[in-house]
XYZ file of C-alpha atoms in Angstrom:
171
model
C 6.590 -11.730 14.585
C 8.070 -8.443 13.402
C 10.570 -8.427 16.261
C 12.163 -11.819 14.974
C 15.868 -11.417 14.507
C 15.489 -12.511 10.896
C 13.967 -8.950 10.426
C 16.493 -6.895 12.281
C 18.706 -6.564 9.198
C 15.944 -5.827 6.862
C 16.771 -3.009 4.597
C 13.555 -2.886 2.484
C 10.051 -3.321 3.714
C 7.381 -3.788 0.963
C 3.986 -3.989 2.693
C 1.654 -5.578 0.187
C -0.687 -7.066 2.643
C -4.342 -7.002 1.434
C -7.651 -8.616 1.666
C -10.955 -7.550 0.198
C -14.323 -8.974 1.463
C -17.092 -7.599 -0.808
C -20.023 -6.338 1.062
C -22.423 -3.596 0.199
C -21.934 -0.251 2.070
C -25.483 -0.381 3.510
C -24.801 -3.800 4.968
C -21.315 -3.132 6.452
C -21.160 -3.931 10.286
C -18.517 -2.267 12.761
C -16.976 -5.860 13.002
C -16.430 -6.049 9.294
C -14.727 -2.665 9.364
C -12.400 -3.743 12.348
C -11.664 -6.986 10.528
C -10.352 -5.144 7.459
C -8.341 -2.793 9.580
C -6.865 -5.839 11.466
C -5.646 -7.262 8.114
C -4.985 -4.442 6.006
C -3.556 -1.773 8.139
C -2.407 -2.998 11.557
C 0.380 -5.533 10.279
C 1.783 -2.603 7.995
C 2.136 -0.280 10.906
C 3.669 -2.860 13.271
C 6.085 -3.976 10.745
C 7.003 -0.539 9.651
C 7.511 0.572 13.328
C 9.528 -2.286 14.420
C 11.603 -2.672 11.180
C 11.885 1.100 10.907
C 13.382 1.402 14.364
C 16.190 -1.016 13.256
C 16.626 0.804 9.898
C 17.073 4.041 11.688
C 19.691 2.587 13.909
C 21.574 1.296 10.902
C 20.930 4.697 9.107
C 19.333 3.021 6.063
C 16.127 1.604 4.845
C 13.152 1.767 2.631
C 9.595 1.168 3.450
C 6.976 0.998 0.817
C 3.283 0.525 1.556
C 0.760 -0.520 -1.136
C -2.403 1.421 -1.050
C -5.334 1.619 -3.460
C -7.007 4.069 -5.779
C -10.257 3.259 -4.294
C -9.385 5.772 -1.404
C -9.850 8.456 -3.977
C -13.288 7.291 -4.691
C -14.499 6.121 -1.236
C -14.057 2.609 -2.241
C -15.910 0.919 -4.774
C -19.480 -0.500 -4.810
C -18.551 -3.257 -2.316
C -15.102 -2.522 -0.732
C -15.491 0.451 1.540
C -13.803 -1.174 4.537
C -10.758 -2.193 2.403
C -10.327 1.303 0.967
C -10.717 2.844 4.272
C -7.988 0.688 5.734
C -5.612 1.328 2.901
C -6.372 5.008 3.230
C -4.916 5.051 6.674
C -1.513 3.757 5.152
C -1.283 7.258 3.764
C -0.872 8.735 7.199
C 2.585 8.726 7.978
C 3.711 8.820 11.645
C 5.603 11.834 12.806
C 8.433 9.768 13.853
C 9.035 8.878 10.229
C 10.129 12.396 9.435
C 12.887 12.136 12.012
C 14.106 8.944 10.345
C 14.594 10.718 7.070
C 17.930 12.327 8.128
C 19.234 8.662 8.666
C 18.198 7.744 5.041
C 15.009 5.693 6.182
C 12.453 6.712 3.670
C 8.712 5.765 3.828
C 6.195 6.143 1.060
C 2.835 4.760 0.063
C 1.990 3.616 -3.576
C -1.739 4.234 -4.453
C -2.153 1.389 -6.992
C -4.852 1.497 -9.514
C -6.642 -1.364 -11.456
C -3.823 -3.782 -12.472
C -3.989 -6.821 -14.734
C -3.569 -9.605 -12.321
C -5.170 -13.091 -11.948
C -7.686 -11.998 -9.205
C -9.518 -9.654 -11.686
C -10.088 -12.475 -14.093
C -11.614 -14.770 -11.358
C -14.022 -11.955 -10.343
C -16.860 -13.130 -12.738
C -19.534 -10.439 -11.682
C -16.871 -7.680 -12.176
C -17.425 -5.619 -15.460
C -13.842 -4.876 -16.345
C -14.782 -3.275 -19.526
C -16.877 -0.612 -17.854
C -14.147 -0.117 -15.011
C -11.431 0.344 -17.654
C -13.318 2.995 -19.401
C -13.066 5.018 -16.038
C -9.161 5.136 -16.632
C -8.022 7.944 -18.856
C -5.410 5.695 -20.332
C -8.046 3.231 -21.087
C -6.275 0.161 -19.774
C -5.214 -1.554 -16.651
C -1.614 -1.069 -15.368
C 0.628 -4.202 -15.977
C 2.087 -5.901 -12.960
C 5.538 -4.745 -14.409
C 4.585 -1.210 -14.253
C 3.681 -1.279 -10.738
C 6.570 -3.315 -9.778
C 9.021 -0.806 -11.405
C 7.652 1.982 -9.134
C 7.845 -0.181 -6.046
C 11.501 -1.348 -6.890
C 12.578 2.239 -7.492
C 11.043 3.543 -4.150
C 12.724 0.747 -2.370
C 16.121 1.033 -3.947
C 19.103 3.259 -3.450
C 18.066 5.031 -6.637
C 15.312 6.712 -4.378
C 17.479 9.152 -2.556
C 14.964 12.033 -2.017
C 11.411 10.887 -1.878
C 9.712 10.197 1.411
C 6.471 10.642 3.319
C 4.665 10.724 -0.228
C 1.581 9.039 -1.774
C 2.369 8.286 -5.264
C -0.530 7.238 -7.447
C 0.010 4.817 -10.396
C -3.311 4.599 -11.967
C -3.325 5.773 -15.570
C -4.574 9.197 -14.782
C -7.445 8.113 -12.808
């Protein structure tokens, strides 16, 4: 799919793929860990590789992976496989350092708790207690997250590459 000609002229890749399947750590099976890696990690690697090669040939491109603040804490109570797979997006391939000279920059944004519809649907999640863990005492807005992603994917970003940037209110 990523080798489709449609992607051959892609200048900016934002990898926001993510799926969480809640499961207690003690009950996790190897197949559940592999499923999370297949969804949250492998497509990002494949897209970044195939599209990054094209960007390198054209001598310009931006790749931004969306990670998770959960990697800082070993995942939440029930999302270790998700956090593990997102943590791997912080491991930049050595090849990406060679792309930098051709103005192809790759970064990962470690996203903290954000005010989205999905959190309102999680009835058993105590957001009040979760927000207390954030030094700024609030969730990020989608606009705050989008501004950082936009910057990293734009021409304005002319020097940041192979970095993990956390946007989590000090958490």
